[in-house]
CSV table of C-alpha atoms in Angstrom, one decimal:
chain,number,residue,atom,x,y,z
A,1,GLU,CA,105.6,97.7,129.5
A,2,PRO,CA,105.7,94.7,127.1
A,3,LEU,CA,107.3,95.5,123.7
A,4,MET,CA,106.0,93.5,120.7
A,5,ALA,CA,107.7,93.0,117.3
A,6,SER,CA,106.0,94.4,114.3
A,7,ASP,CA,104.7,91.0,113.1
A,8,GLY,CA,103.7,89.9,116.6
A,9,SER,CA,106.1,87.0,116.6
A,10,TYR,CA,108.1,88.2,119.6
A,11,THR,CA,107.4,89.9,122.9
A,12,CYS,CA,110.1,91.6,125.0
A,13,ILE,CA,109.7,92.4,128.7
A,14,ALA,CA,112.0,93.7,131.4
A,15,ILE,CA,111.8,92.2,134.9
A,16,SER,CA,113.4,94.1,137.7
A,17,GLU,CA,115.0,92.5,140.8
A,18,HIS,CA,115.0,95.5,143.1
A,19,LYS,CA,116.6,93.9,146.1
A,20,LYS,CA,119.6,92.6,144.0
A,21,ASN,CA,119.7,95.6,141.6
A,22,TRP,CA,119.5,93.4,138.6
A,23,SER,CA,117.1,93.2,135.6
A,24,LYS,CA,116.2,90.5,133.2
A,25,LEU,CA,115.5,91.3,129.6
A,26,ALA,CA,113.3,88.4,128.4
A,27,LEU,CA,112.3,87.6,124.8
A,28,ILE,CA,109.2,85.3,124.4
A,29,LYS,CA,108.4,83.6,121.1
A,30,ASN,CA,105.0,82.0,120.5
A,31,LYS,CA,104.7,79.6,117.6
A,32,ASN,CA,102.1,76.8,117.2
A,33,GLY,CA,101.1,77.1,120.8
A,34,ARG,CA,104.7,76.5,122.1
A,35,GLU,CA,106.5,79.2,124.0
A,36,LYS,CA,110.3,79.7,123.9
A,37,ARG,CA,112.2,82.1,126.1
A,38,PHE,CA,115.5,83.8,125.8
A,39,SER,CA,117.0,86.3,128.3
A,40,PHE,CA,119.8,88.6,129.3
A,41,ARG,CA,120.7,89.4,132.9
A,42,ILE,CA,121.6,93.0,133.3
A,43,LYS,CA,122.9,95.0,136.2
A,44,GLY,CA,120.7,97.9,137.2
A,45,LEU,CA,117.6,98.9,135.3
A,46,CYS,CA,116.7,98.1,131.7
A,47,ILE,CA,114.0,99.7,129.5
A,48,PRO,CA,113.2,98.0,126.1
A,49,LEU,CA,112.5,100.6,123.4
A,50,ALA,CA,112.2,99.0,120.0
A,51,PHE,CA,112.6,95.9,117.9
A,52,SER,CA,114.8,95.8,114.8
A,53,LYS,CA,112.8,95.4,111.6
A,54,ASP,CA,114.5,92.0,110.9
A,55,ASN,CA,112.1,89.7,112.7
A,56,GLN,CA,114.1,86.6,111.8
A,57,SER,CA,117.1,87.8,113.9
A,58,PRO,CA,115.6,89.8,116.8
A,59,VAL,CA,117.6,92.7,118.1
A,60,VAL,CA,116.1,94.9,120.8
A,61,LEU,CA,117.2,98.5,121.4
A,62,ALA,CA,117.0,99.3,125.1
A,63,LEU,CA,118.1,101.8,127.8
A,64,SER,CA,120.3,100.5,130.6
A,65,ASN,CA,122.0,102.2,133.5
A,66,ALA,CA,124.5,99.3,134.1
A,67,SER,CA,127.4,101.8,133.9
A,68,GLY,CA,125.8,104.2,136.4
A,69,LYS,CA,124.3,106.4,133.7
A,70,TYR,CA,121.6,105.7,131.2
A,71,ARG,CA,123.0,104.5,127.9
A,72,PRO,CA,121.4,102.9,124.8
A,73,ALA,CA,122.3,99.3,124.2
A,74,LEU,CA,121.5,96.7,121.5
A,75,TYR,CA,120.7,93.2,122.6
A,76,ASP,CA,121.1,90.5,119.9
A,77,PHE,CA,119.1,87.5,121.1
A,78,LYS,CA,120.1,85.2,118.2
A,79,ASN,CA,123.9,85.7,118.6
A,80,ARG,CA,123.6,86.1,122.4
A,81,CYS,CA,125.6,89.4,122.5
A,82,ALA,CA,124.9,92.9,123.9
A,83,SER,CA,126.6,96.2,122.9
A,84,GLU,CA,126.3,99.4,124.9
A,85,ILE,CA,126.4,102.6,122.8
A,86,THR,CA,129.1,104.9,124.3
A,87,SER,CA,131.1,107.9,123.1
A,88,VAL,CA,133.5,110.4,124.7
A,89,HIS,CA,130.9,113.0,123.7
A,90,PHE,CA,128.4,111.5,126.1
A,91,ARG,CA,128.7,113.1,129.6
A,92,GLY,CA,125.3,112.5,131.3
A,93,ASP,CA,122.3,110.3,130.8
A,94,VAL,CA,121.7,109.5,127.1
A,95,PHE,CA,118.1,109.0,125.8
A,96,VAL,CA,117.1,107.8,122.3
A,97,LEU,CA,114.5,109.9,120.5
A,98,ALA,CA,114.5,108.0,117.2
A,99,TRP,CA,116.1,105.1,115.3
A,100,ASN,CA,116.7,105.4,111.6
A,101,GLU,CA,117.5,101.8,110.9
A,102,GLU,CA,118.0,102.1,107.2
A,103,ARG,CA,120.9,104.5,107.7
A,104,SER,CA,122.0,102.9,111.1
A,105,ASP,CA,121.5,106.2,112.8
A,106,LEU,CA,120.3,107.0,116.4
A,107,LEU,CA,119.0,110.5,117.3
A,108,VAL,CA,120.0,110.8,120.9
A,109,CYS,CA,119.9,113.5,123.6
A,110,ASP,CA,122.6,113.7,126.3
A,111,MET,CA,121.4,115.4,129.5
A,112,HIS,CA,124.3,116.6,131.6
A,113,LYS,CA,124.0,119.1,134.4
A,114,CYS,CA,120.5,119.9,133.2
A,115,ASN,CA,121.7,120.9,129.7
A,116,HIS,CA,120.3,119.0,126.6
A,117,ARG,CA,122.6,118.2,123.7
A,118,LEU,CA,121.3,116.5,120.6
A,119,PHE,CA,123.5,114.0,118.6
A,120,LEU,CA,123.3,111.8,115.6
A,121,TYR,CA,125.1,108.5,116.3
A,122,ASN,CA,125.9,106.0,113.5
A,123,LEU,CA,125.8,102.4,114.7
A,124,GLN,CA,128.2,101.2,112.0
A,125,THR,CA,130.9,103.9,111.9
A,126,LYS,CA,130.5,105.0,115.6
A,127,LYS,CA,130.6,108.6,114.3
A,128,VAL,CA,128.9,111.1,116.6
A,129,VAL,CA,127.7,114.5,115.2
A,130,ARG,CA,126.2,117.3,117.2
A,131,VAL,CA,122.9,118.5,115.6
A,132,GLY,CA,120.0,120.8,116.3
A,133,PRO,CA,119.8,123.8,118.6
A,134,THR,CA,122.6,124.4,121.1
A,135,GLU,CA,120.2,125.5,123.9
A,136,GLY,CA,116.7,124.6,125.1
A,137,SER,CA,115.1,121.2,125.9
A,138,PHE,CA,113.7,118.3,123.9
A,139,ASP,CA,111.3,115.5,124.9
A,140,LEU,CA,113.4,112.6,126.1
A,141,PHE,CA,111.2,109.5,125.3
A,142,PHE,CA,111.6,107.1,122.4
A,143,GLY,CA,109.5,108.2,119.4
A,144,SER,CA,109.4,111.8,120.4
A,145,ALA,CA,111.3,112.6,117.1
A,146,VAL,CA,109.8,111.6,113.7
A,147,LEU,CA,111.8,110.8,110.6
A,148,ARG,CA,110.2,112.2,107.5
A,149,ALA,CA,110.3,110.9,103.9
A,150,ASP,CA,112.9,113.5,103.0
A,151,GLN,CA,115.2,112.2,105.9
A,152,SER,CA,114.6,115.3,108.0
A,153,PHE,CA,113.6,115.0,111.6
A,154,LEU,CA,110.7,116.6,113.5
A,155,VAL,CA,111.5,117.3,117.1
A,156,LYS,CA,109.7,119.1,119.9
A,157,TRP,CA,111.8,122.0,121.3
A,158,HIS,CA,111.4,124.9,123.7
A,159,ASN,CA,113.5,127.1,126.0
A,160,PHE,CA,113.0,129.4,128.9
A,161,ASN,CA,111.9,132.3,126.7
A,162,THR,CA,110.2,130.4,123.8
A,163,PRO,CA,107.0,128.3,124.0
A,164,PRO,CA,107.1,124.7,122.6
A,165,ARG,CA,107.2,124.1,118.9
A,166,LEU,CA,108.1,121.5,116.3
A,167,LEU,CA,111.4,122.0,114.6
A,168,GLN,CA,112.3,120.4,111.3
A,169,LEU,CA,116.0,119.5,111.3
A,170,GLN,CA,117.1,119.6,107.7
A,171,ALA,CA,118.9,116.6,106.2
A,172,PRO,CA,121.7,115.6,105.6
A,173,LYS,CA,123.7,117.4,108.3
A,174,TYR,CA,120.8,118.5,110.6
A,175,LYS,CA,122.8,121.6,111.5
A,176,SER,CA,120.0,123.9,110.3
A,177,TRP,CA,116.3,123.9,111.1
A,178,LYS,CA,113.0,125.7,110.7
A,179,ASN,CA,109.7,126.0,112.6
A,180,ALA,CA,107.4,123.3,111.4
A,181,PHE,CA,104.5,124.1,113.8
A,182,ILE,CA,104.1,126.3,116.8
A,183,LEU,CA,102.1,124.4,119.5
A,184,SER,CA,101.1,127.4,121.6
A,185,THR,CA,100.9,131.2,121.5
A,186,ARG,CA,103.6,133.3,119.9
A,187,VAL,CA,104.4,135.0,123.2
A,188,GLN,CA,108.1,135.2,123.9
A,189,THR,CA,110.0,136.7,126.8
A,190,LYS,CA,113.4,138.3,126.9
A,191,HIS,CA,115.2,137.2,130.0
A,192,ARG,CA,118.9,136.3,130.5
A,193,PHE,CA,118.8,132.6,131.5
A,194,LYS,CA,122.0,131.1,132.9
A,195,ASN,CA,123.1,127.7,134.2
A,196,VAL,CA,125.3,128.1,137.3
A,197,ARG,CA,126.7,125.9,140.0
A,198,PHE,CA,127.6,126.7,143.6
A,199,ARG,CA,128.6,124.8,146.7
A,200,SER,CA,126.1,124.2,149.5
A,201,SER,CA,126.8,124.5,153.2
A,202,ASP,CA,127.9,120.8,153.3
A,203,GLY,CA,130.2,121.1,150.3
A,204,ALA,CA,128.0,119.5,147.6
A,205,TRP,CA,127.7,121.0,144.2
A,206,ILE,CA,124.3,122.4,143.4
A,207,GLN,CA,123.1,123.3,139.9
A,208,MET,CA,120.8,126.3,139.5
A,209,TRP,CA,119.2,128.3,136.7
A,210,VAL,CA,119.2,132.1,137.2
A,211,ALA,CA,116.7,134.2,135.2
A,212,ARG,CA,117.0,138.0,135.1
A,213,PRO,CA,115.5,140.8,133.0
A,214,GLN,CA,117.7,141.6,130.0
A,215,LYS,CA,118.8,145.2,130.8
A,216,THR,CA,118.7,145.4,134.5
A,217,ARG,CA,121.8,145.9,136.7
A,218,ILE,CA,120.1,146.9,139.9
A,219,ARG,CA,119.7,144.6,142.9
A,220,LEU,CA,116.4,142.7,142.6
A,221,PRO,CA,114.2,140.7,144.9
A,222,PHE,CA,114.3,137.0,144.0
A,223,ILE,CA,112.3,133.8,144.2
A,224,ILE,CA,113.9,130.3,144.7
A,225,ASP,CA,111.9,127.4,143.2
A,226,ILE,CA,113.2,124.1,144.4
A,227,HIS,CA,112.1,121.1,142.3
A,228,GLY,CA,111.5,117.6,143.6
A,229,GLY,CA,113.7,114.6,143.2
A,230,PRO,CA,115.8,112.5,143.3
A,231,HIS,CA,115.1,111.8,139.6
A,232,GLY,CA,113.4,115.1,138.8
A,233,ALA,CA,115.4,117.8,136.9
A,234,ARG,CA,114.5,121.3,135.8
A,235,CYS,CA,116.1,122.1,132.4
A,236,ASP,CA,116.0,125.1,130.0
A,237,GLU,CA,112.3,124.9,129.4
A,238,TYR,CA,109.4,127.2,128.9
A,239,SER,CA,106.9,127.6,131.7
A,240,PRO,CA,104.2,130.3,131.7
């Protein structure tokens, strides 16, 4: 979808060339009825997320899978340069939940082997800090986390045993949190929920979640639920 700067002076769109596996990130400026265009050519897919607040020097935050996995990237149209945001801590696809431009921080989620890990990434120092819960799932779209006036973050979270809720991650370290709002019933289950991998008959590695009652050691009948794909994934999430 087209992305517009806060003052309406610029519009950014991504154009995919499916047969060639390339994308074009185009910036369009309208002034006095005259249209100017600037663009980046990017390998793979590109999804524009947000404009920087400096409308005089437009920088676009986007997601790109040029490296084979989704990574955030900043595209500076004035200086004609692009910088992919990478870290040794990132192992899977990385999605941006929020951008705190005043502190140069990105709240991102790394999804690797169906596990979600939340990080705070500083664009200036390149420092990466693990924050939030160490289990469960988050919403992976831009804007799904909200920065409050006290610099805490609100994020939606749930896991296999716990219905969805809004968590308030406490500033400044975001290592602690509290329930800000419970979106559904307070019903909770108590199952052991484990992420395992095994080899299929053709040798490929298969990821699977195994759920069992907490205190049962006897052999039990089981149900296998196979999700769709190839882009679909079932994570540690609540489902009644």
